[in-house]
Amino acid sequence: EQVSVGEKLRISATATAQGLTQIQVEFEGKQQSFECTQSPCNAAFEIVPQKKGILFAQVNAMHSGGVISKKITLRVVSTQLTCIDSTDFLECSNEKPFFCSAGELVPDCEKCGCPGSTQCVQNSCVPSSTGLELTGLKQEKIFITPGSVPSFAVFANAVDEKVLAGAQFSLHAYLYSADKNFFAEKNFSLENDLPHGSAKEIEITFAQGLPEGTYLLRAELFGDEKLSEKTFENALTVRQADEVSPLAPVWIGWSMEGNQVKLSWVQNPEDDVKDYVVLQSSEETAGYIAYSRLEAVPAKQTSFLIDTPLTGNFFMLRAVDWYGNESEYSEVLQVNG
């Protein structure tokens, strides 16, 4: 028997047996039944094939001695009805999640799946909560005074080809000291697509002030499941503010990197330096009045790139700690050429 997808097929069955009770048809995982009150018993069923291929309909007659069965082989072919992209009727389009139904493409990810970095949730394609990985802290060491509320910025990089806007994530952060621990949670979604290798900065703030001590930070990133975790030793120090200024930074020198000038310096010995402030001038002056602030560079950095041509060839540095204490200015570095 050859039929088309979506075409109704009538199956008629007659069974004769002692103690006949029922005739059934099983087709594509569905079952139809007809109750028999006499023998012979006549029954009629309608089936509608929903896919192409060689399919089978099983007819069963139940009686007191067992079951009489007959298998009907059907060759189901596609109809001539197609959607605008030439997808056959009741087939999935190459363009997920669309399904060709009665000549129209309709979204149906439960049948056809979802594209790219999306997943099927309640038959809708939504951005997948995967593809991010914790990579580090914006500030590797933070210093605050007792009772202050700590806040961190954590970087997470896209490790998939693209993480789509709207993807939902959760960051869990734990602070541990020798005898205390604290927890904070930040739920967030991506505002824009995040291409592979790009970083998302996530800020998380704890709800209460902390007592003195040195704290370890543990961060865990979740999507539909845990995606990444990282531990940062000595990430936070809580202690009374001091009035001790850092030492003046010391230059290493300058070099060219492509069309940029790279300024390099020695890392300060103090553990509580927050930033290095880079200053630039078009003239060298003893009073430093002509110098303007360019950038505040995090303490973990000991170099700075400036595009050419330069607007000034003279540079100085100043170190600033977490309690606002500023160092003396460094010596002047002159970039020639």
CSV table of C-alpha atoms in Angstrom, one decimal, residues 137 139-146 148-152 174-177 182 206 208-218 232-239 271 322-323:
chain,number,residue,atom,x,y,z
A,137,LEU,CA,39.7,39.5,39.2
A,139,GLN,CA,41.8,43.9,41.3
A,140,GLU,CA,43.8,41.0,42.6
A,141,LYS,CA,44.1,42.4,46.1
A,142,ILE,CA,41.7,44.7,47.8
A,143,PHE,CA,42.2,46.5,51.1
A,144,ILE,CA,39.3,48.0,53.2
A,145,THR,CA,38.8,49.2,56.7
A,146,PRO,CA,36.9,47.1,59.4
A,148,SER,CA,33.4,48.3,55.3
A,149,VAL,CA,31.3,46.4,52.7
A,150,PRO,CA,33.5,44.6,50.2
A,151,SER,CA,32.9,44.6,46.5
A,152,PHE,CA,34.6,42.7,43.7
A,174,TYR,CA,32.4,33.0,49.2
A,175,LEU,CA,34.8,34.9,51.5
A,176,TYR,CA,36.7,32.8,54.0
A,177,SER,CA,38.9,33.9,56.8
A,182,PHE,CA,30.5,35.1,54.1
A,206,PHE,CA,28.6,41.5,50.0
A,208,GLN,CA,27.6,43.3,55.5
A,209,GLY,CA,30.8,44.9,56.7
A,210,LEU,CA,33.7,42.6,57.7
A,211,PRO,CA,36.0,42.4,60.7
A,212,GLU,CA,39.7,42.6,60.4
A,213,GLY,CA,41.5,39.7,58.7
A,214,THR,CA,42.8,38.3,55.4
A,215,TYR,CA,40.2,36.6,53.2
A,216,LEU,CA,40.2,34.0,50.5
A,217,LEU,CA,37.7,34.5,47.7
A,218,ARG,CA,36.0,31.6,46.0
A,232,PHE,CA,41.8,33.6,44.8
A,233,GLU,CA,44.2,33.5,47.8
A,234,ASN,CA,44.5,36.7,49.9
A,235,ALA,CA,42.0,38.5,47.7
A,236,LEU,CA,40.8,40.8,50.5
A,237,THR,CA,42.6,42.4,53.5
A,238,VAL,CA,40.5,44.2,56.2
A,239,ARG,CA,42.7,46.4,58.5
A,271,ASP,CA,51.3,45.1,49.3
A,322,TRP,CA,43.9,51.6,48.9
A,323,TYR,CA,43.7,54.1,51.7
